Coordinates of N, CA and C in Angstrom, one line a residue:
M1 N 1.1 -3.5 86.0 CA 1.4 -4.9 85.7 C 2.6 -5.0 84.8
S2 N 3.5 -5.9 85.0 CA 4.6 -6.2 84.1 C 4.1 -6.9 82.9
K3 N 4.9 -7.0 81.9 CA 4.5 -7.6 80.6 C 4.3 -9.1 80.9
P4 N 3.3 -9.7 80.3 CA 3.2 -11.2 80.3 C 4.5 -11.8 79.7
I5 N 4.8 -13.0 80.2 CA 6.0 -13.7 79.6 C 5.4 -14.9 78.9
L6 N 5.7 -15.0 77.6 CA 5.2 -16.2 76.8 C 6.4 -17.2 76.6
Y7 N 6.2 -18.4 77.1 CA 7.2 -19.4 76.9 C 6.7 -20.1 75.6
S8 N 7.5 -20.1 74.6 CA 7.0 -20.5 73.2 C 8.1 -21.2 72.5
Y9 N 7.7 -21.9 71.4 CA 8.6 -22.5 70.5 C 8.1 -22.1 69.1
F10 N 9.0 -21.6 68.3 CA 8.6 -20.9 67.0 C 7.6 -21.8 66.2
R11 N 7.8 -23.1 66.2 CA 7.0 -24.0 65.3 C 5.9 -24.6 66.0
S12 N 5.7 -24.4 67.2 CA 4.6 -25.0 68.0 C 3.3 -24.3 67.5
S13 N 2.3 -25.1 67.0 CA 1.1 -24.5 66.6 C 0.2 -24.0 67.8
C14 N 0.4 -24.6 68.9 CA -0.3 -24.1 70.1 C 0.2 -22.7 70.5
S15 N 1.5 -22.6 70.5 CA 2.1 -21.3 70.8 C 1.8 -20.2 69.7
Y16 N 1.7 -20.7 68.5 CA 1.4 -19.8 67.4 C 0.0 -19.2 67.6
R17 N -1.0 -20.0 68.1 CA -2.3 -19.4 68.3 C -2.3 -18.3 69.3
V18 N -1.5 -18.5 70.4 CA -1.5 -17.5 71.5 C -0.8 -16.3 71.0
R19 N 0.3 -16.4 70.2 CA 1.0 -15.3 69.6 C 0.1 -14.5 68.7
I20 N -0.8 -15.1 68.0 CA -1.7 -14.4 67.1 C -2.7 -13.5 68.0
V21 N -3.2 -14.1 69.1 CA -4.1 -13.3 69.9 C -3.4 -12.2 70.6
L22 N -2.2 -12.4 71.1 CA -1.4 -11.3 71.7 C -1.2 -10.2 70.7
Q23 N -0.9 -10.5 69.5 CA -0.7 -9.5 68.4 C -2.0 -8.8 68.0
L24 N -3.1 -9.6 67.9 CA -4.4 -9.0 67.5 C -4.9 -8.0 68.5
K25 N -4.6 -8.3 69.8 CA -5.0 -7.4 70.9 C -4.0 -6.4 71.3
N26 N -2.9 -6.4 70.6 CA -1.8 -5.4 70.8 C -1.3 -5.4 72.3
I27 N -1.1 -6.6 72.7 CA -0.6 -6.8 74.1 C 0.9 -7.0 74.1
P28 N 1.7 -6.0 74.7 CA 3.1 -6.2 74.7 C 3.4 -7.5 75.6
F29 N 4.4 -8.2 75.2 CA 4.8 -9.4 76.0 C 6.3 -9.7 75.8
E30 N 6.8 -10.5 76.7 CA 8.2 -10.9 76.6 C 8.2 -12.4 76.1
Y31 N 9.1 -12.7 75.2 CA 9.2 -14.0 74.6 C 10.3 -14.8 75.2
K32 N 10.0 -15.9 75.7 CA 11.1 -16.8 76.2 C 11.0 -18.1 75.4
A33 N 12.1 -18.5 74.7 CA 12.1 -19.6 73.8 C 12.3 -20.9 74.6
V34 N 11.6 -21.9 74.3 CA 11.8 -23.3 74.8 C 11.9 -24.2 73.6
S35 N 13.1 -24.7 73.4 CA 13.3 -25.5 72.2 C 12.8 -26.9 72.5
L36 N 11.9 -27.4 71.6 CA 11.4 -28.7 71.8 C 12.3 -29.8 71.2
I37 N 13.4 -29.4 70.6 CA 14.3 -30.4 70.0 C 15.8 -30.4 70.6
K38 N 16.2 -29.3 71.1 CA 17.5 -29.1 71.6 C 17.8 -30.0 72.9
D39 N 18.9 -30.7 72.9 CA 19.2 -31.6 74.0 C 18.1 -32.5 74.5
G40 N 17.4 -33.0 73.5 CA 16.2 -33.9 73.9 C 15.0 -33.2 74.2
G41 N 15.0 -31.8 74.1 CA 13.8 -31.1 74.4 C 13.9 -30.3 75.7
E42 N 14.0 -29.0 75.7 CA 14.1 -28.2 76.9 C 12.8 -28.2 77.7
Q43 N 11.7 -28.6 77.1 CA 10.5 -28.7 77.8 C 10.5 -29.8 78.9
H44 N 11.5 -30.7 78.8 CA 11.6 -31.7 79.8 C 12.5 -31.4 80.9
S45 N 13.2 -30.2 80.8 CA 14.1 -29.8 81.8 C 13.4 -29.5 83.2
S46 N 14.1 -29.8 84.2 CA 13.6 -29.5 85.6 C 13.2 -28.0 85.7
Q47 N 14.0 -27.1 85.0 CA 13.8 -25.7 85.1 C 12.4 -25.3 84.5
Y48 N 12.2 -25.9 83.3 CA 10.9 -25.6 82.6 C 9.7 -26.3 83.3
R49 N 10.0 -27.5 83.9 CA 8.9 -28.2 84.6 C 8.4 -27.4 85.8
Q50 N 9.2 -26.5 86.3 CA 8.8 -25.6 87.4 C 7.8 -24.6 86.9
V51 N 8.0 -24.2 85.6 CA 7.0 -23.3 85.0 C 5.7 -24.0 84.6
N52 N 5.9 -25.1 83.9 CA 4.7 -25.9 83.5 C 5.0 -27.4 83.8
P53 N 4.4 -27.9 84.8 CA 4.7 -29.3 85.2 C 4.4 -30.3 84.0
F54 N 3.5 -30.0 83.1 CA 3.2 -30.9 82.0 C 4.3 -30.9 81.0
G55 N 5.1 -29.9 81.0 CA 6.2 -29.8 80.0 C 5.8 -29.5 78.6
F56 N 4.7 -28.7 78.4 CA 4.3 -28.3 77.1 C 4.5 -26.8 76.9
V57 N 4.5 -26.4 75.7 CA 4.4 -25.0 75.4 C 3.0 -24.8 74.7
P58 N 2.4 -23.6 74.8 CA 2.9 -22.4 75.5 C 2.6 -22.4 77.0
A59 N 3.2 -21.5 77.7 CA 2.9 -21.2 79.0 C 2.9 -19.6 79.1
L60 N 2.0 -19.0 79.8 CA 2.0 -17.6 79.9 C 2.1 -17.2 81.4
V61 N 3.1 -16.5 81.8 CA 3.3 -16.1 83.2 C 2.8 -14.6 83.3
I62 N 1.9 -14.4 84.2 CA 1.3 -13.0 84.3 C 1.5 -12.6 85.8
T63 N 1.5 -11.3 86.0 CA 1.6 -10.7 87.3 C 0.3 -9.9 87.5
D64 N -0.5 -10.1 88.5 CA -1.7 -9.4 88.7 C -1.4 -8.1 89.4
N65 N -2.5 -7.3 89.7 CA -2.3 -6.0 90.3 C -1.8 -6.0 91.7
D66 N -1.9 -7.2 92.3 CA -1.4 -7.3 93.7 C 0.0 -7.8 93.7
G67 N 0.6 -8.0 92.5 CA 2.0 -8.4 92.5 C 2.1 -9.9 92.5
K68 N 1.0 -10.7 92.5 CA 1.1 -12.1 92.5 C 1.4 -12.6 91.1
T69 N 2.2 -13.7 91.0 CA 2.5 -14.3 89.7 C 1.7 -15.5 89.5
H70 N 1.2 -15.7 88.3 CA 0.4 -16.8 88.0 C 0.9 -17.4 86.6
T71 N 0.9 -18.7 86.5 CA 1.3 -19.3 85.2 C 0.1 -20.0 84.6
L72 N -0.3 -19.6 83.4 CA -1.4 -20.2 82.7 C -0.8 -21.2 81.6
F73 N -1.5 -22.3 81.4 CA -1.0 -23.2 80.4 C -2.2 -23.7 79.6
E74 N -2.0 -24.4 78.5 CA -2.9 -24.8 77.5 C -3.4 -23.6 76.7
S75 N -3.2 -23.7 75.4 CA -3.4 -22.5 74.5 C -4.8 -21.9 74.6
M76 N -5.8 -22.8 74.6 CA -7.2 -22.3 74.6 C -7.6 -21.6 75.9
A77 N -7.0 -22.1 77.0 CA -7.3 -21.5 78.3 C -6.6 -20.1 78.4
I78 N -5.3 -20.0 77.8 CA -4.6 -18.8 77.8 C -5.4 -17.8 76.9
I79 N -5.9 -18.2 75.8 CA -6.6 -17.4 74.9 C -7.9 -16.9 75.5
D80 N -8.6 -17.7 76.2 CA -9.8 -17.3 76.9 C -9.5 -16.2 78.0
Y81 N -8.4 -16.4 78.7 CA -8.0 -15.4 79.7 C -7.7 -14.1 79.0
L82 N -7.0 -14.1 77.9 CA -6.6 -12.9 77.2 C -7.9 -12.2 76.7
E83 N -8.8 -13.0 76.2 CA -10.1 -12.4 75.7 C -10.8 -11.7 76.8
Q84 N -10.9 -12.3 78.0 CA -11.6 -11.7 79.1 C -10.9 -10.5 79.7
K85 N -9.5 -10.6 79.8 CA -8.7 -9.5 80.4 C -8.6 -8.3 79.4
Y86 N -8.5 -8.6 78.1 CA -8.3 -7.6 77.1 C -9.4 -7.7 76.0
P87 N -10.6 -7.2 76.3 CA -11.7 -7.5 75.4 C -11.7 -6.7 74.1
Q88 N -10.7 -5.8 73.9 CA -10.6 -5.2 72.6 C -10.3 -6.2 71.5
N89 N -10.8 -5.9 70.3 CA -10.6 -6.8 69.2 C -11.1 -8.2 69.5
S90 N -12.3 -8.3 70.0 CA -12.8 -9.6 70.5 C -12.7 -10.7 69.4
I91 N -12.4 -11.9 69.8 CA -12.2 -13.0 68.9 C -13.4 -13.9 69.0
Y92 N -14.5 -13.6 69.8 CA -15.7 -14.3 69.8 C -16.8 -13.6 69.2
P93 N -17.5 -14.1 68.2 CA -18.6 -13.4 67.5 C -19.7 -13.1 68.5
K94 N -20.4 -12.0 68.3 CA -21.5 -11.6 69.2 C -22.8 -12.5 69.0
D95 N -23.0 -12.8 67.7 CA -24.1 -13.7 67.4 C -23.9 -15.1 68.0
L96 N -24.9 -15.6 68.7 CA -24.7 -16.9 69.4 C -24.4 -18.1 68.5
I97 N -25.1 -18.1 67.3 CA -24.8 -19.2 66.4 C -23.4 -19.1 65.8
D98 N -23.0 -17.9 65.5 CA -21.7 -17.6 64.9 C -20.6 -18.0 66.0
R99 N -20.9 -17.6 67.2 CA -20.0 -17.9 68.3 C -19.8 -19.4 68.5
A100 N -21.0 -20.1 68.5 CA -20.9 -21.6 68.6 C -20.2 -22.2 67.4
S101 N -20.4 -21.7 66.2 CA -19.8 -22.2 65.1 C -18.3 -22.0 65.1
S102 N -17.9 -20.8 65.5 CA -16.4 -20.5 65.6 C -15.7 -21.4 66.6
L103 N -16.4 -21.7 67.7 CA -15.8 -22.5 68.8 C -15.8 -24.0 68.3
A104 N -16.8 -24.4 67.6 CA -16.8 -25.8 67.1 C -15.7 -26.0 66.1
I105 N -15.4 -25.0 65.2 CA -14.4 -25.1 64.2 C -13.0 -25.2 64.9
A106 N -12.9 -24.3 65.9 CA -11.6 -24.2 66.7 C -11.4 -25.6 67.4
E107 N -12.5 -26.1 68.0 CA -12.4 -27.4 68.7 C -12.0 -28.5 67.8
S108 N -12.6 -28.5 66.6 CA -12.3 -29.6 65.7 C -10.8 -29.6 65.3
I109 N -10.2 -28.4 65.3 CA -8.8 -28.4 65.0 C -7.9 -28.7 66.2
T110 N -8.2 -28.1 67.4 CA -7.4 -28.2 68.5 C -7.5 -29.6 69.2
S111 N -8.6 -30.2 69.0 CA -8.8 -31.6 69.6 C -8.8 -32.7 68.6
G112 N -9.2 -32.4 67.3 CA -9.3 -33.5 66.4 C -8.3 -33.6 65.3
I113 N -7.5 -32.5 65.1 CA -6.5 -32.5 64.1 C -5.1 -32.3 64.6
Q114 N -4.9 -31.2 65.3 CA -3.5 -30.8 65.7 C -2.8 -31.8 66.7
P115 N -3.5 -32.4 67.6 CA -2.8 -33.3 68.6 C -2.1 -34.5 67.9
V116 N -2.6 -34.9 66.7 CA -1.9 -36.0 66.0 C -0.5 -35.6 65.5
Q117 N -0.3 -34.3 65.4 CA 1.1 -33.9 65.0 C 2.0 -33.5 66.2
N118 N 1.5 -33.8 67.4 CA 2.2 -33.6 68.6 C 3.6 -34.3 68.5
L119 N 4.7 -33.6 68.9 CA 6.0 -34.1 68.7 C 6.2 -35.5 69.5
E120 N 5.6 -35.5 70.7 CA 5.8 -36.8 71.5 C 5.1 -37.9 70.8
L121 N 3.9 -37.7 70.3 CA 3.2 -38.7 69.6 C 3.9 -39.2 68.3
L122 N 4.4 -38.2 67.6 CA 5.2 -38.6 66.4 C 6.4 -39.4 66.7
K123 N 7.1 -39.1 67.8 CA 8.2 -39.9 68.2 C 7.8 -41.4 68.5
M124 N 6.6 -41.5 69.2 CA 6.1 -42.8 69.5 C 5.8 -43.6 68.3
L125 N 5.2 -42.9 67.3 CA 4.8 -43.6 66.0 C 6.1 -44.1 65.3
E126 N 7.1 -43.2 65.4 CA 8.3 -43.6 64.7 C 9.0 -44.8 65.3
K127 N 8.9 -44.9 66.7 CA 9.4 -46.1 67.3 C 8.7 -47.4 67.0
M128 N 7.4 -47.2 66.6 CA 6.6 -48.3 66.2 C 6.7 -48.7 64.8
G129 N 7.6 -48.0 64.1 CA 7.9 -48.3 62.7 C 6.9 -47.6 61.7
I130 N 6.1 -46.7 62.2 CA 5.1 -46.0 61.4 C 5.7 -44.7 60.8
D131 N 5.5 -44.5 59.5 CA 6.0 -43.3 58.8 C 5.2 -42.1 59.4
K132 N 5.8 -41.4 60.2 CA 5.1 -40.3 60.9 C 4.7 -39.2 60.0
S133 N 5.5 -38.9 58.9 CA 5.1 -37.9 58.0 C 3.9 -38.3 57.2
K134 N 3.8 -39.5 56.7 CA 2.7 -40.0 56.0 C 1.4 -40.1 56.9
W135 N 1.6 -40.5 58.1 CA 0.6 -40.6 59.1 C -0.1 -39.2 59.2
S136 N 0.8 -38.2 59.5 CA 0.3 -36.8 59.7 C -0.4 -36.3 58.4
K137 N 0.2 -36.5 57.3 CA -0.3 -36.0 56.0 C -1.7 -36.6 55.7
D138 N -1.8 -37.9 55.9 CA -3.1 -38.6 55.7 C -4.2 -38.2 56.7
W139 N -3.8 -38.0 58.0 CA -4.7 -37.5 59.0 C -5.3 -36.1 58.7
I140 N -4.4 -35.2 58.4 CA -4.8 -33.9 58.1 C -5.7 -33.8 56.9
T141 N -5.3 -34.5 55.8 CA -6.0 -34.6 54.6 C -7.5 -35.0 54.8
G142 N -7.6 -36.1 55.6 CA -9.0 -36.6 55.9 C -9.8 -35.6 56.7
K143 N -9.2 -35.0 57.7 CA -9.9 -34.0 58.5 C -10.2 -32.7 57.8
F144 N -9.3 -32.3 56.9 CA -9.5 -31.1 56.1 C -10.7 -31.3 55.1
Q145 N -10.9 -32.5 54.7 CA -12.1 -32.8 53.8 C -13.4 -32.4 54.5
S146 N -13.5 -32.7 55.8 CA -14.7 -32.4 56.6 C -14.7 -30.9 56.9
L147 N -13.6 -30.3 57.2 CA -13.5 -28.9 57.6 C -13.8 -28.0 56.4
E148 N -13.4 -28.5 55.2 CA -13.7 -27.7 54.0 C -15.2 -27.6 53.8
K149 N -15.9 -28.7 54.0 CA -17.4 -28.7 53.8 C -18.0 -27.7 54.9
V150 N -17.5 -27.7 56.1 CA -18.1 -26.9 57.1 C -17.9 -25.4 56.7
L151 N -16.7 -25.1 56.4 CA -16.3 -23.7 56.0 C -17.1 -23.2 54.8
E152 N -17.4 -24.0 53.9 CA -18.2 -23.6 52.8 C -19.6 -23.0 53.2
T153 N -20.1 -23.5 54.4 CA -21.4 -23.0 54.9 C -21.3 -21.8 55.8
T154 N -20.1 -21.6 56.4 CA -20.0 -20.6 57.4 C -19.2 -19.3 57.0
C155 N -18.4 -19.5 56.0 CA -17.3 -18.5 55.7 C -17.9 -17.3 54.9
G156 N -17.2 -16.2 55.1 CA -17.3 -15.0 54.3 C -15.8 -14.8 53.8
K157 N -15.3 -13.7 54.3 CA -13.9 -13.4 54.1 C -13.0 -14.3 54.9
Y158 N -13.6 -14.6 56.1 CA -12.9 -15.5 57.1 C -13.7 -16.7 57.4
C159 N -13.3 -17.4 58.4 CA -14.1 -18.7 58.7 C -15.5 -18.4 59.0
I160 N -15.8 -17.4 59.8 CA -17.2 -17.0 60.2 C -17.4 -15.6 59.7
G161 N -18.1 -15.5 58.5 CA -18.4 -14.2 58.0 C -17.1 -13.4 57.7
N162 N -17.2 -12.2 58.0 CA -16.1 -11.2 57.6 C -15.3 -10.7 58.8
T163 N -15.4 -11.3 60.0 CA -14.7 -10.9 61.1 C -13.8 -12.0 61.7
I164 N -12.6 -11.7 62.0 CA -11.7 -12.7 62.5 C -12.2 -13.2 63.9
S165 N -12.1 -14.5 64.0 CA -12.6 -15.2 65.2 C -11.6 -16.3 65.7
I166 N -12.0 -16.9 66.8 CA -11.1 -18.0 67.3 C -10.9 -19.1 66.3
A167 N -11.9 -19.3 65.4 CA -11.7 -20.3 64.3 C -10.5 -20.0 63.5
D168 N -10.4 -18.7 63.1 CA -9.3 -18.3 62.2 C -8.0 -18.4 62.9
I169 N -8.0 -18.1 64.2 CA -6.7 -18.2 65.0 C -6.2 -19.6 65.1
C170 N -7.1 -20.6 65.1 CA -6.7 -22.0 65.1 C -6.4 -22.5 63.7
L171 N -7.1 -22.0 62.7 CA -7.0 -22.5 61.3 C -5.6 -22.2 60.8
V172 N -5.1 -21.0 60.9 CA -3.8 -20.7 60.3 C -2.6 -21.5 60.7
P173 N -2.4 -21.8 62.0 CA -1.4 -22.7 62.5 C -1.5 -24.1 61.9
Q174 N -2.8 -24.5 61.8 CA -3.0 -25.9 61.3 C -2.7 -26.0 59.8
V175 N -2.9 -24.9 59.0 CA -2.6 -24.9 57.6 C -1.0 -24.9 57.5
Y176 N -0.4 -24.2 58.4 CA 1.1 -24.2 58.4 C 1.6 -25.6 58.6
N177 N 1.0 -26.3 59.6 CA 1.4 -27.7 59.8 C 1.1 -28.6 58.5
A178 N 0.0 -28.3 57.9 CA -0.4 -29.1 56.7 C 0.7 -28.9 55.6
Q179 N 1.1 -27.7 55.5 CA 2.1 -27.4 54.5 C 3.4 -28.1 54.8
R180 N 3.8 -28.1 56.1 CA 5.0 -28.8 56.5 C 5.0 -30.3 56.2
F181 N 3.8 -30.9 56.2 CA 3.7 -32.3 55.9 C 3.2 -32.6 54.5
E182 N 3.3 -31.5 53.7 CA 3.1 -31.6 52.2 C 1.7 -32.1 51.9
V183 N 0.7 -31.6 52.6 CA -0.7 -31.9 52.2 C -1.0 -31.1 50.9
D184 N -1.7 -31.7 50.0 CA -2.1 -31.1 48.8 C -3.2 -30.1 49.1
M185 N -2.8 -28.8 49.3 CA -3.8 -27.9 49.6 C -4.7 -27.4 48.5
S186 N -4.4 -27.8 47.2 CA -5.3 -27.5 46.1 C -6.6 -28.2 46.2
K187 N -6.7 -29.3 47.1 CA -7.9 -30.0 47.3 C -8.9 -29.2 48.2
F188 N -8.3 -28.2 48.8 CA -9.1 -27.4 49.9 C -9.1 -25.9 49.5
P189 N -9.8 -25.5 48.5 CA -9.8 -24.1 48.1 C -10.3 -23.1 49.1
T190 N -11.3 -23.5 49.9 CA -11.9 -22.6 50.8 C -10.9 -22.4 52.0
I191 N -10.4 -23.5 52.5 CA -9.4 -23.4 53.6 C -8.2 -22.5 53.1
T192 N -7.7 -22.8 51.9 CA -6.6 -22.1 51.4 C -6.9 -20.6 51.2
R193 N -8.0 -20.3 50.7 CA -8.4 -18.9 50.5 C -8.4 -18.1 51.8
I194 N -9.1 -18.7 52.8 CA -9.2 -18.0 54.1 C -7.8 -17.8 54.7
A195 N -7.0 -18.9 54.7 CA -5.7 -18.8 55.3 C -4.8 -17.7 54.6
N196 N -4.9 -17.7 53.3 CA -4.2 -16.6 52.5 C -4.6 -15.2 52.9
E197 N -5.9 -15.1 53.1 CA -6.5 -13.8 53.4 C -6.0 -13.4 54.8
L198 N -6.0 -14.3 55.7 CA -5.6 -14.0 57.1 C -4.1 -13.7 57.2
E199 N -3.3 -14.3 56.3 CA -1.9 -14.0 56.4 C -1.5 -12.6 55.8
K200 N -2.5 -11.9 55.3 CA -2.3 -10.5 55.0 C -2.4 -9.6 56.2
N201 N -2.9 -10.1 57.2 CA -3.1 -9.3 58.5 C -1.8 -9.2 59.2
E202 N -1.5 -8.0 59.7 CA -0.3 -7.7 60.4 C -0.1 -8.6 61.6
A203 N -1.1 -8.8 62.4 CA -1.0 -9.6 63.6 C -0.6 -11.0 63.3
F204 N -1.2 -11.6 62.2 CA -0.8 -13.0 61.8 C 0.6 -13.0 61.3
Q205 N 1.0 -12.0 60.6 CA 2.4 -11.9 60.1 C 3.4 -11.9 61.2
K206 N 3.1 -11.1 62.3 CA 4.0 -10.9 63.4 C 4.1 -12.2 64.2
A207 N 3.0 -13.0 64.2 CA 3.0 -14.3 64.9 C 3.6 -15.4 64.2
H208 N 3.9 -15.3 62.9 CA 4.3 -16.4 62.1 C 5.6 -17.0 62.6
P209 N 5.7 -18.3 62.4 CA 6.9 -19.0 62.9 C 8.2 -18.5 62.3
S210 N 8.1 -18.0 61.1 CA 9.4 -17.6 60.4 C 10.0 -16.3 61.0
V211 N 9.3 -15.6 61.9 CA 9.9 -14.3 62.4 C 10.0 -14.3 63.9
Q212 N 10.0 -15.4 64.5 CA 10.1 -15.5 66.0 C 11.6 -15.4 66.4
P213 N 11.8 -15.0 67.7 CA 13.2 -14.8 68.1 C 14.0 -16.1 68.1
D214 N 13.4 -17.3 68.2 CA 14.1 -18.5 68.2 C 14.0 -19.2 66.8
T215 N 13.5 -18.5 65.8 CA 13.5 -19.1 64.4 C 15.0 -19.3 63.9
P216 N 15.3 -20.5 63.5 CA 16.7 -20.7 63.0 C 17.0 -19.7 61.8
K217 N 18.1 -19.1 61.9 CA 18.5 -18.2 60.8 C 19.2 -19.0 59.7
A218 N 18.8 -18.6 58.5 CA 19.4 -19.2 57.3 C 20.9 -18.9 57.3
S219 N 21.7 -19.9 56.9 CA 23.2 -19.7 56.8 C 23.6 -19.1 55.5

């Protein structure tokens, strides 16, 4: 099989999640950048729409053993495929309660927090005269208050005990977003501690937005 091709944008939190999993599982992959801001957004181009008709990143193009090419989209679906295809360094806890808890935390982020910072939504809010930065900051702050309470009951070194799980993979990109929107993270000591611990991990470091091929270089 040839290397999977990841269509990604360095600052996309959805792409960030997939990059973390690829790195955690030591899966070689090819990176293809899709700028969400250049020329109105390359994700809207007819060329990229042939890859993903929804026009979102990430997308993962894989070639199976029969030489057939398949395109996967939506970060959680891609992550689930990678988990099943490459079971090493599993991101799902074996304990059923821990597994459910990790998935619930991940879902609370991917469905309840992150979509509000979607670029298209923020553009719509801006057109409506709403301060998109304040909107995002207030939304994340409110949701992090709930998440902090949950993590106080589930965490060890990481979100669920002492093993990295899907919850951690979703948490770190959301903390990155929170910092971008200047959320006061001192209010969330548990979230901050876990994120800081995860950022010591090499896989998380390699997946970080600051070190991707399309990261703007400082002048």
